[in-house]
Short mmCIF file of C-alpha atoms in Angstrom, two decimals:
data_model
loop_
_atom_site.label_atom_id
_atom_site.label_comp_id
_atom_site.label_asym_id
_atom_site.label_seq_id
_atom_site.Cartn_x
_atom_site.Cartn_y
_atom_site.Cartn_z
CA SER A 1 -17.36 13.75 -11.23
CA GLN A 2 -15.59 11.14 -9.20
CA SER A 3 -12.03 11.56 -9.39
CA LEU A 4 -8.90 11.97 -7.14
CA PHE A 5 -5.41 13.14 -8.03
CA GLY A 6 -6.80 13.64 -11.40
CA LEU A 7 -7.48 9.87 -11.79
CA ASP A 8 -11.04 9.06 -13.11
CA LEU A 9 -12.64 6.70 -10.66
CA LEU A 10 -15.92 6.15 -12.36
CA PRO A 11 -16.35 2.37 -12.64
CA GLU A 12 -17.26 2.61 -16.42
CA SER A 13 -13.76 4.23 -17.18
CA LEU A 14 -12.15 0.95 -16.13
CA PRO A 15 -11.69 -2.26 -18.08
CA ALA A 16 -13.57 -5.34 -16.89
CA ASN A 17 -10.43 -7.27 -15.61
CA ILE A 18 -8.26 -4.63 -14.05
CA PRO A 19 -5.30 -6.97 -12.93
CA GLU A 20 -5.14 -8.80 -16.27
CA GLU A 21 -5.16 -5.52 -18.23
CA ALA A 22 -2.50 -4.00 -15.78
CA TRP A 23 -0.30 -7.02 -16.27
CA ARG A 24 -0.73 -6.65 -20.13
CA LEU A 25 0.28 -2.99 -19.83
CA TRP A 26 3.35 -3.97 -17.58
CA GLN A 27 4.52 -6.38 -20.15
CA ALA A 28 4.08 -3.95 -23.04
CA GLY A 29 6.50 -1.64 -21.09
CA GLN A 30 4.17 0.61 -19.61
CA PRO A 31 4.86 0.39 -15.76
CA ARG A 32 3.29 3.73 -15.10
CA ALA A 33 -0.13 2.96 -16.80
CA ALA A 34 -0.04 -0.58 -15.11
CA LEU A 35 0.31 0.71 -11.66
CA SER A 36 -1.98 3.79 -12.39
CA LEU A 37 -4.89 1.16 -13.41
CA LEU A 38 -4.39 -0.96 -10.44
CA TYR A 39 -4.25 1.98 -8.03
CA ARG A 40 -7.31 3.88 -9.68
CA GLY A 41 -9.16 0.43 -9.72
CA ALA A 42 -8.62 -0.23 -6.05
CA LEU A 43 -9.67 3.39 -5.20
CA ALA A 44 -12.67 3.07 -7.52
CA ARG A 45 -13.98 -0.21 -6.06
CA TRP A 46 -13.30 0.91 -2.55
CA VAL A 47 -15.14 4.21 -2.96
CA THR A 48 -18.18 2.55 -4.68
CA ARG A 49 -18.36 -0.48 -2.43
CA ASP A 50 -17.97 1.14 0.95
CA GLN A 51 -19.61 4.43 0.11
CA ILE A 52 -16.34 6.14 1.06
CA LEU A 53 -16.52 10.00 0.73
CA LEU A 54 -13.12 11.55 0.04
CA GLY A 55 -12.76 15.09 -0.15
CA ALA A 56 -11.41 16.60 -3.55
CA ASN A 57 -8.08 17.41 -1.86
CA ALA A 58 -7.47 14.06 -0.04
CA THR A 59 -3.78 12.89 -0.44
CA GLU A 60 -2.58 9.45 -1.00
CA GLY A 61 -1.70 9.34 2.56
CA ASP A 62 -5.29 10.30 3.69
CA CYS A 63 -6.36 7.32 1.40
CA ILE A 64 -4.03 5.06 3.29
CA ARG A 65 -5.21 6.17 6.58
CA LEU A 66 -8.87 5.78 5.53
CA PHE A 67 -8.15 2.39 4.11
CA ARG A 68 -6.58 1.27 7.41
CA GLU A 69 -9.58 2.52 9.17
CA THR A 70 -12.41 1.04 7.10
CA ALA A 71 -10.92 -2.05 5.24
CA PRO A 72 -9.76 -5.50 6.66
CA ALA A 73 -6.26 -5.37 7.85
CA ASP A 74 -4.85 -7.31 4.96
CA THR A 75 -6.48 -5.04 2.32
CA GLY A 76 -4.96 -2.10 4.15
CA ASP A 77 -1.69 -3.79 3.93
CA TYR A 78 -2.18 -4.66 0.11
CA PHE A 79 -3.33 -0.98 -0.45
CA PHE A 80 -0.24 0.31 1.28
CA ARG A 81 2.04 -1.79 -0.81
CA LEU A 82 0.23 -0.68 -4.08
CA THR A 83 0.21 2.99 -3.14
CA GLN A 84 4.26 2.80 -2.40
CA ALA A 85 4.81 1.07 -5.74
CA TRP A 86 2.53 3.64 -7.62
CA LEU A 87 4.12 6.76 -5.93
CA ASN A 88 7.80 5.29 -6.53
CA THR A 89 6.90 4.73 -10.20
CA ALA A 90 5.01 7.91 -10.85
CA TYR A 91 7.06 10.30 -8.87
CA ALA A 92 10.42 8.90 -8.25
CA ARG A 93 10.69 6.80 -11.51
CA ARG A 94 11.51 3.81 -9.48
CA GLN A 95 9.42 0.91 -10.75
CA PRO A 96 9.02 -2.32 -8.78
CA GLN A 97 10.52 -5.64 -9.69
CA SER A 98 8.47 -7.64 -12.06
CA GLU A 99 7.74 -10.29 -9.41
CA ASP A 100 6.38 -7.72 -7.15
CA MET A 101 4.11 -6.33 -9.88
CA GLN A 102 3.03 -9.83 -10.70
CA GLN A 103 2.28 -10.27 -7.10
CA LEU A 104 0.09 -7.07 -6.86
CA CYS A 105 -1.81 -8.20 -10.02
CA ARG A 106 -2.41 -11.72 -8.45
CA GLU A 107 -3.63 -10.44 -5.05
CA TRP A 108 -5.83 -7.65 -6.59
CA ASP A 109 -9.10 -9.53 -6.82
CA ALA A 110 -8.90 -10.88 -3.46
CA HIS A 111 -9.11 -7.35 -2.10
CA PHE A 112 -11.32 -5.80 -4.74
CA PRO A 113 -13.79 -8.36 -6.21
CA GLN A 114 -16.00 -7.40 -8.84
CA ALA A 115 -19.51 -6.33 -7.50
CA SER A 116 -21.81 -9.20 -8.30
#
């Protein structure tokens, strides 16, 4: 099965509108779930769209490096910001400001459009 860091990357495990659902979770006081969804969704779209093969023991750092090598520069930058927000929330219990989260949600679709 397609998973990384214990996150399910199967497209069918994700909601249809990822940024909208992430913002809903954020507003419901679930920052970790919200960022996890944006992060998982980004990885899932990227792995599926670009046929990226990630080893089972790839780290977040490996993902950032691969992103920078395979994705447009602005998407690499976005993914870096998203990863930092996710890691800070998941491991350091430091969540981003609401404006930053809103920005991540707003920009998400531009980098990870729904496959047509």
